[in-house]
PDB file of C-alpha atoms in Angstrom:
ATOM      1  CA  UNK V  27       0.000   0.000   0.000  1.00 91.00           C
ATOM      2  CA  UNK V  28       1.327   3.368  -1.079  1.00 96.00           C
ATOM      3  CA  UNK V  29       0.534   6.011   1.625  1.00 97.00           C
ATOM      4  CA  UNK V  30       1.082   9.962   0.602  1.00 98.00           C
ATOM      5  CA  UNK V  31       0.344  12.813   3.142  1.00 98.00           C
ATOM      6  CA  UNK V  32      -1.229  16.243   1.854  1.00 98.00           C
ATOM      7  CA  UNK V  33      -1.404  19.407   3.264  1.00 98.00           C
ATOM      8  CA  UNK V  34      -5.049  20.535   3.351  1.00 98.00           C
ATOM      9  CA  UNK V  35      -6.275  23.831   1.611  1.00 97.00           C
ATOM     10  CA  UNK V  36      -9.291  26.213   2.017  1.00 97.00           C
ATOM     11  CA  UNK V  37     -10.728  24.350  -0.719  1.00 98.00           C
ATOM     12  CA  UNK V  38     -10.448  21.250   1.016  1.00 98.00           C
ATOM     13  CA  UNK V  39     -13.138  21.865   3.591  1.00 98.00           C
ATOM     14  CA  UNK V  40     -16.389  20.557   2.347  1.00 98.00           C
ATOM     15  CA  UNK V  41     -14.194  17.233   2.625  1.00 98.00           C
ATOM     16  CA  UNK V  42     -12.446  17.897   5.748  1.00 97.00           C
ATOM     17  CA  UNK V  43     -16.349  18.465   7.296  1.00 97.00           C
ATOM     18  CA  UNK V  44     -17.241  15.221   5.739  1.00 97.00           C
ATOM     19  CA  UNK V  45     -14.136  12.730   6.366  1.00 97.00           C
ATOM     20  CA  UNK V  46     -14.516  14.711  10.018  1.00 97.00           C
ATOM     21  CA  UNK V  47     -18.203  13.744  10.753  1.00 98.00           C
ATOM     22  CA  UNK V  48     -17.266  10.264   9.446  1.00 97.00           C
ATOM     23  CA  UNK V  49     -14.435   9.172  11.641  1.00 96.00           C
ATOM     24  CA  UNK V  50     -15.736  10.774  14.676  1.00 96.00           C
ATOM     25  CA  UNK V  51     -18.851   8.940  14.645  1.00 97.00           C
ATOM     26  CA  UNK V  52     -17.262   5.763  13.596  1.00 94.00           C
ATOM     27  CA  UNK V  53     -15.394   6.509  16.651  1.00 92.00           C
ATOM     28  CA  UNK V  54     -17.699   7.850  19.285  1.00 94.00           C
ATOM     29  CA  UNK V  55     -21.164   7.304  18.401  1.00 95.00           C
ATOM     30  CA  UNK V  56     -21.866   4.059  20.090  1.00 94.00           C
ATOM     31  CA  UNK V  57     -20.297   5.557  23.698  1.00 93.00           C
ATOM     32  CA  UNK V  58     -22.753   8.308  23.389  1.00 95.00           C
ATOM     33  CA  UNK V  59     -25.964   9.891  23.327  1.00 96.00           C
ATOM     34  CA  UNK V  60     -26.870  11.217  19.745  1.00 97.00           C
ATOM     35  CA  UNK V  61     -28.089  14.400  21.014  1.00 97.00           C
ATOM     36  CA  UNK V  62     -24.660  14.902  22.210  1.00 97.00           C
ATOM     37  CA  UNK V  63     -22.858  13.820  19.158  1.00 97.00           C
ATOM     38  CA  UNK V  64     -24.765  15.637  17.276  1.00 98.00           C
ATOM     39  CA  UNK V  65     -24.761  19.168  18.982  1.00 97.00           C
ATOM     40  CA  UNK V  66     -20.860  18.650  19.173  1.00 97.00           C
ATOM     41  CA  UNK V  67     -20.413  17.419  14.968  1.00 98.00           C
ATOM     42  CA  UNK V  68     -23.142  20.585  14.532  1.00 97.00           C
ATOM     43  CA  UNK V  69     -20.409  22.814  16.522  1.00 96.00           C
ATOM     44  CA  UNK V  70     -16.951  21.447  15.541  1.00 96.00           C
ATOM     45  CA  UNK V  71     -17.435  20.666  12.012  1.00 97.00           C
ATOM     46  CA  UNK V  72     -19.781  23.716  10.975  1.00 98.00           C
ATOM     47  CA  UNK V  73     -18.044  25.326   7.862  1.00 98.00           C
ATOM     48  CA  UNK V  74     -17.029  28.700   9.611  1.00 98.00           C
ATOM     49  CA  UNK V  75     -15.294  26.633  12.443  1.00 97.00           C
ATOM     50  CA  UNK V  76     -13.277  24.907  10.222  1.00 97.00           C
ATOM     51  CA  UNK V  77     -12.516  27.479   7.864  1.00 97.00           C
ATOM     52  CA  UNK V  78     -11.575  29.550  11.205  1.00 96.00           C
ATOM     53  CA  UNK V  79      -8.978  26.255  12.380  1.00 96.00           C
ATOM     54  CA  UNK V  80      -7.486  26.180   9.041  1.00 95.00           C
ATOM     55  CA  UNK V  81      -6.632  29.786   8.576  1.00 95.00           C
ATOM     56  CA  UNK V  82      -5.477  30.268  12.393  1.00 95.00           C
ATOM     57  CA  UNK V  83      -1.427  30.625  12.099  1.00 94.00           C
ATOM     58  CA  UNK V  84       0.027  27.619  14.067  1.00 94.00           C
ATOM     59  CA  UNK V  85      -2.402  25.012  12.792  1.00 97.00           C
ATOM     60  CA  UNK V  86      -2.043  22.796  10.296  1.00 98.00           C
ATOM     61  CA  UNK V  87      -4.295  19.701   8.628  1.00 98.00           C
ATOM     62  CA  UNK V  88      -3.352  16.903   6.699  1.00 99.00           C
ATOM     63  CA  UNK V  89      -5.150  14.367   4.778  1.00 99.00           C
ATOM     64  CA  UNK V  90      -3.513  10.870   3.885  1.00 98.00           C
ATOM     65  CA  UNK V  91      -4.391   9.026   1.224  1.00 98.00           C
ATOM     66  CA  UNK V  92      -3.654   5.490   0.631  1.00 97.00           C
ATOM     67  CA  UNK V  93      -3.432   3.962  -2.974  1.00 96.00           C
ATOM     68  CA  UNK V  94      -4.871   7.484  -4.158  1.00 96.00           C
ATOM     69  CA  UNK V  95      -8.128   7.254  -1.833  1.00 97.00           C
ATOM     70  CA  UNK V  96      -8.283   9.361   1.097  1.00 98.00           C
ATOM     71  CA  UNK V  97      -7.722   7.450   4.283  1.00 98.00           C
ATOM     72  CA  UNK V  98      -7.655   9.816   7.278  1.00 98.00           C
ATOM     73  CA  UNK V  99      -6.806  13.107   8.344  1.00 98.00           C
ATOM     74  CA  UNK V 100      -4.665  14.652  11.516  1.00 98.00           C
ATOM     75  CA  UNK V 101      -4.289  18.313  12.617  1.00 98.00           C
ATOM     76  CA  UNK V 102      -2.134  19.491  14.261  1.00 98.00           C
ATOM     77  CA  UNK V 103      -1.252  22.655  16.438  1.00 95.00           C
ATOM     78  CA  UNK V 104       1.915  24.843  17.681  1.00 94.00           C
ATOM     79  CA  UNK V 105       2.749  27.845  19.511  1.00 89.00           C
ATOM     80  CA  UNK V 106      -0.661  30.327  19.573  1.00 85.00           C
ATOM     81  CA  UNK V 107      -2.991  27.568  18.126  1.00 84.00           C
ATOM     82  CA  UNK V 108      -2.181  25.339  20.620  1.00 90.00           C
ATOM     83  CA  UNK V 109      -5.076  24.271  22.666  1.00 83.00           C
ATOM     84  CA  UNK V 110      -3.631  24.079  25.911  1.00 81.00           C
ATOM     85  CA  UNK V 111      -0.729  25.981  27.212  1.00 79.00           C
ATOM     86  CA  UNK V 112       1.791  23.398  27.312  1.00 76.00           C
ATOM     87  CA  UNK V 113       4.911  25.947  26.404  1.00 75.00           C
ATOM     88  CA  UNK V 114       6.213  26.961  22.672  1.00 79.00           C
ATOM     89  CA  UNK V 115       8.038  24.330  22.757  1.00 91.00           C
ATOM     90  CA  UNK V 116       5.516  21.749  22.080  1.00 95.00           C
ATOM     91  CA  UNK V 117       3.569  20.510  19.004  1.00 97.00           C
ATOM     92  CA  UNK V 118      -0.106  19.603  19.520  1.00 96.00           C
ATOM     93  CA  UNK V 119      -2.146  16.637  17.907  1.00 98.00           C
ATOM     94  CA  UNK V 120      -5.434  18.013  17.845  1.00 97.00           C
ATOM     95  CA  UNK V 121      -7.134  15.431  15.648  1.00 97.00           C
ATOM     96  CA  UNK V 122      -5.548  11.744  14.410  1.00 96.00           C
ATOM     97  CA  UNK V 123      -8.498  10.022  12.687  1.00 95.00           C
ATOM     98  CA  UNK V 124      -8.575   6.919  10.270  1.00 96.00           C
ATOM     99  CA  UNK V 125     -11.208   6.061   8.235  1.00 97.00           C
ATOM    100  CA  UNK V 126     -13.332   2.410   9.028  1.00 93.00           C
ATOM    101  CA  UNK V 127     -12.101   0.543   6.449  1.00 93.00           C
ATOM    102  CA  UNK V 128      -8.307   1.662   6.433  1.00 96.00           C
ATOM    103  CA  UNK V 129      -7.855   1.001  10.553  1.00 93.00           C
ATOM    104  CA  UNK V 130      -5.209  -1.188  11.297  1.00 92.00           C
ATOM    105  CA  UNK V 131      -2.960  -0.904   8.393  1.00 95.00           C
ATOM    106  CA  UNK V 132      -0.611   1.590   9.692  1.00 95.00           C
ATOM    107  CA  UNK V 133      -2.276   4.628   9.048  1.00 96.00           C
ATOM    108  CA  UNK V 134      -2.492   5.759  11.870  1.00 94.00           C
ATOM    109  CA  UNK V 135       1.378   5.268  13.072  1.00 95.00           C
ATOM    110  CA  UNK V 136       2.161   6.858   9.748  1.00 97.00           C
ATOM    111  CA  UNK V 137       0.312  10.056  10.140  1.00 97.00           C
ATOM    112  CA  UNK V 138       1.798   9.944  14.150  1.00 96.00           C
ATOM    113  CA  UNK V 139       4.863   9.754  12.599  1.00 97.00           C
ATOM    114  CA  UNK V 140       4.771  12.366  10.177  1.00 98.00           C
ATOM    115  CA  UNK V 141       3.181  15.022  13.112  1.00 98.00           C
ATOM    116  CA  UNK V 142       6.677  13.455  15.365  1.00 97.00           C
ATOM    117  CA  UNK V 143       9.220  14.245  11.941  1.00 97.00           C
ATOM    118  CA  UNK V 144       6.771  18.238  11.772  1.00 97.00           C
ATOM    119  CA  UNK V 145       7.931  18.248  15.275  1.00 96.00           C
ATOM    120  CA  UNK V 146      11.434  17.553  15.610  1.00 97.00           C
ATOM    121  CA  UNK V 147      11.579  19.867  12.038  1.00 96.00           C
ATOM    122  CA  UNK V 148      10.464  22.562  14.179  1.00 95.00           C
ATOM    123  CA  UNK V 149      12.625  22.533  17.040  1.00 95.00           C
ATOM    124  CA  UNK V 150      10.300  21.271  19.079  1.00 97.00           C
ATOM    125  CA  UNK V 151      10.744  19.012  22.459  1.00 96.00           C
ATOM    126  CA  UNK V 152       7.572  17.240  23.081  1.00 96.00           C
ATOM    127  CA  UNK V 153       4.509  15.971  21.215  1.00 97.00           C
ATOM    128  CA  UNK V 154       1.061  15.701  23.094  1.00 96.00           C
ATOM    129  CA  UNK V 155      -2.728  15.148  22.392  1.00 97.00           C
ATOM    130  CA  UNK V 156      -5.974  14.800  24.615  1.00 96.00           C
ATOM    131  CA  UNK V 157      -7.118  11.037  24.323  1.00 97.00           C
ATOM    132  CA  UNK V 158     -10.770  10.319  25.594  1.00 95.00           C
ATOM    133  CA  UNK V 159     -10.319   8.186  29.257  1.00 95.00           C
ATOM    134  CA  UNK V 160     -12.370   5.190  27.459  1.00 94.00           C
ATOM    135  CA  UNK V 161     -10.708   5.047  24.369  1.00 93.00           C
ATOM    136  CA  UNK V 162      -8.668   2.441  25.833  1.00 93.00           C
ATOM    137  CA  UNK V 163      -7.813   1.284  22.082  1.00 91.00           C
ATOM    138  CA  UNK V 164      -6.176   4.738  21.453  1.00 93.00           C
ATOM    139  CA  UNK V 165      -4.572   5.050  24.990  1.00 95.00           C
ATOM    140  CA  UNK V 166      -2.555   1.495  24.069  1.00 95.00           C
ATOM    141  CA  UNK V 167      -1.377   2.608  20.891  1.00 94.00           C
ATOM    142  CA  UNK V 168       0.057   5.885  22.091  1.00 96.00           C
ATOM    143  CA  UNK V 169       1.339   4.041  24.829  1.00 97.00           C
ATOM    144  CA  UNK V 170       3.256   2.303  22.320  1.00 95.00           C
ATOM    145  CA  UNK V 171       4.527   4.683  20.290  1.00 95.00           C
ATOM    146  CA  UNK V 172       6.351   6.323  23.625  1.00 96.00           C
ATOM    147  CA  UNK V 173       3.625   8.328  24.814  1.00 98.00           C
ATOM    148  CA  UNK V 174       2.972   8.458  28.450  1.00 98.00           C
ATOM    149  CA  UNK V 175       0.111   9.783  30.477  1.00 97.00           C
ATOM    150  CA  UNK V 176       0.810  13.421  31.897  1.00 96.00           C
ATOM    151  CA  UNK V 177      -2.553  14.952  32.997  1.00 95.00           C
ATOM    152  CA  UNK V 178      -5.780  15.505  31.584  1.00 96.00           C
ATOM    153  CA  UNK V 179      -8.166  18.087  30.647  1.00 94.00           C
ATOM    154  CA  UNK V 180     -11.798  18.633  30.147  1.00 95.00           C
ATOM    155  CA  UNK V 181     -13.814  17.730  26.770  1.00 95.00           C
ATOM    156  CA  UNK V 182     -17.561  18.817  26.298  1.00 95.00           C
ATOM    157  CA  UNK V 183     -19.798  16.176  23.952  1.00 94.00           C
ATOM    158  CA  UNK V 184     -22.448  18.127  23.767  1.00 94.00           C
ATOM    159  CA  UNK V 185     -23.760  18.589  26.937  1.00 94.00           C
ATOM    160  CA  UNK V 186     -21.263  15.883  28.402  1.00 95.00           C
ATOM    161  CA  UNK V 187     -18.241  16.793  30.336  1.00 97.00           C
ATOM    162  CA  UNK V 188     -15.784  13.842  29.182  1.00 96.00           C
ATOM    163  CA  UNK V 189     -12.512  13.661  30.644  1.00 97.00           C
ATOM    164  CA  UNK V 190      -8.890  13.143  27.894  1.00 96.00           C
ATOM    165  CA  UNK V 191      -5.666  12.155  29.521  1.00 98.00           C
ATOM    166  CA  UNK V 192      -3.096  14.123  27.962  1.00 96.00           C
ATOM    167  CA  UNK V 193      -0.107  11.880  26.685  1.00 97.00           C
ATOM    168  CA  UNK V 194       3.028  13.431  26.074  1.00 97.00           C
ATOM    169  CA  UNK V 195       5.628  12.056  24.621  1.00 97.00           C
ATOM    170  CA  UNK V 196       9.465  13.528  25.063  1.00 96.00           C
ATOM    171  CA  UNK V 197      11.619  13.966  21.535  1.00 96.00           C
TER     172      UNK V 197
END
């Protein structure tokens, strides 16, 4: 399988919305209720929001494709786009999604390690992202790709208050 990674453009976002809404309910839907998943795809994926996220200085989206058809997409964050104030010298992984019927062929460790290679390019000392506390899935792979557990952070689904742990991991 041939994997290529693309910088996304403003053009791109009628298919960032969509590939977005995709993998996050593939992801989350059956863990919650759909008024919540709805009022928070409504919110985060809403055309000004994301057209606002890819124009703020700092953050950055990808798409990967593999064998030509789109796969996944990350985004990723540094210095005043950063979500959290974890210190310039940080780069943030906002979003790491796969689509359902490209999991578990490596897409996901190749898009982790492209945001790892933006990272070091940059100067950067540490790499960290908010993973939901029952995503135990997610929590075991960034475990294995050297990420640790260093504190954790509110996330609103809706009307739910979900808890990430923030995994960090040192470069």
């Amino acid at each position: 399988m041939t994997l290529e990674i693309r910088k996304c453009t403003h053009d791109d976002i009628p298919l960032l919305q969509t590939i977005g809404i995709e993998t996050f309910s593939d992801t989350f839907a059956d863990q919650n209720t759909p008024e919540d998943l709805q009022a928070y795809l409504d919110k985060a994926y809403a055309f000004p929001q994301m057209e606002k996220e890819l124009v703020t200085d700092g953050s950055t989206f990808f798409f990967v494709y593999a064998d030509e058809h789109l796969a996944g997409y990350m985004k990723v964050n540094t210095d005043e786009a950063l979500t959290e104030d974890n210190g310039t010298d940080s780069l943030e992984i906002e979003r790491i999604y796969v689509r359902p019927g490209f999991k578990r062929k490596g897409i996901g460790r190749y898009l982790l390690e492209h945001a790892i290679g933006l990272a070091q390019q940059a100067g950067k000392r540490n790499i960290w992202l908010g993973v939901w506390e029952h995503n135990a899935p997610a929590r075991a792979f960034y475990k294995t790709m050297g990420f640790e557990r260093t504190g954790e952070h509110a996330f609103y689904m809706g009307a739910d208050k979900q808890i990430d742990h923030i995994m960090t991991k040192i470069l």
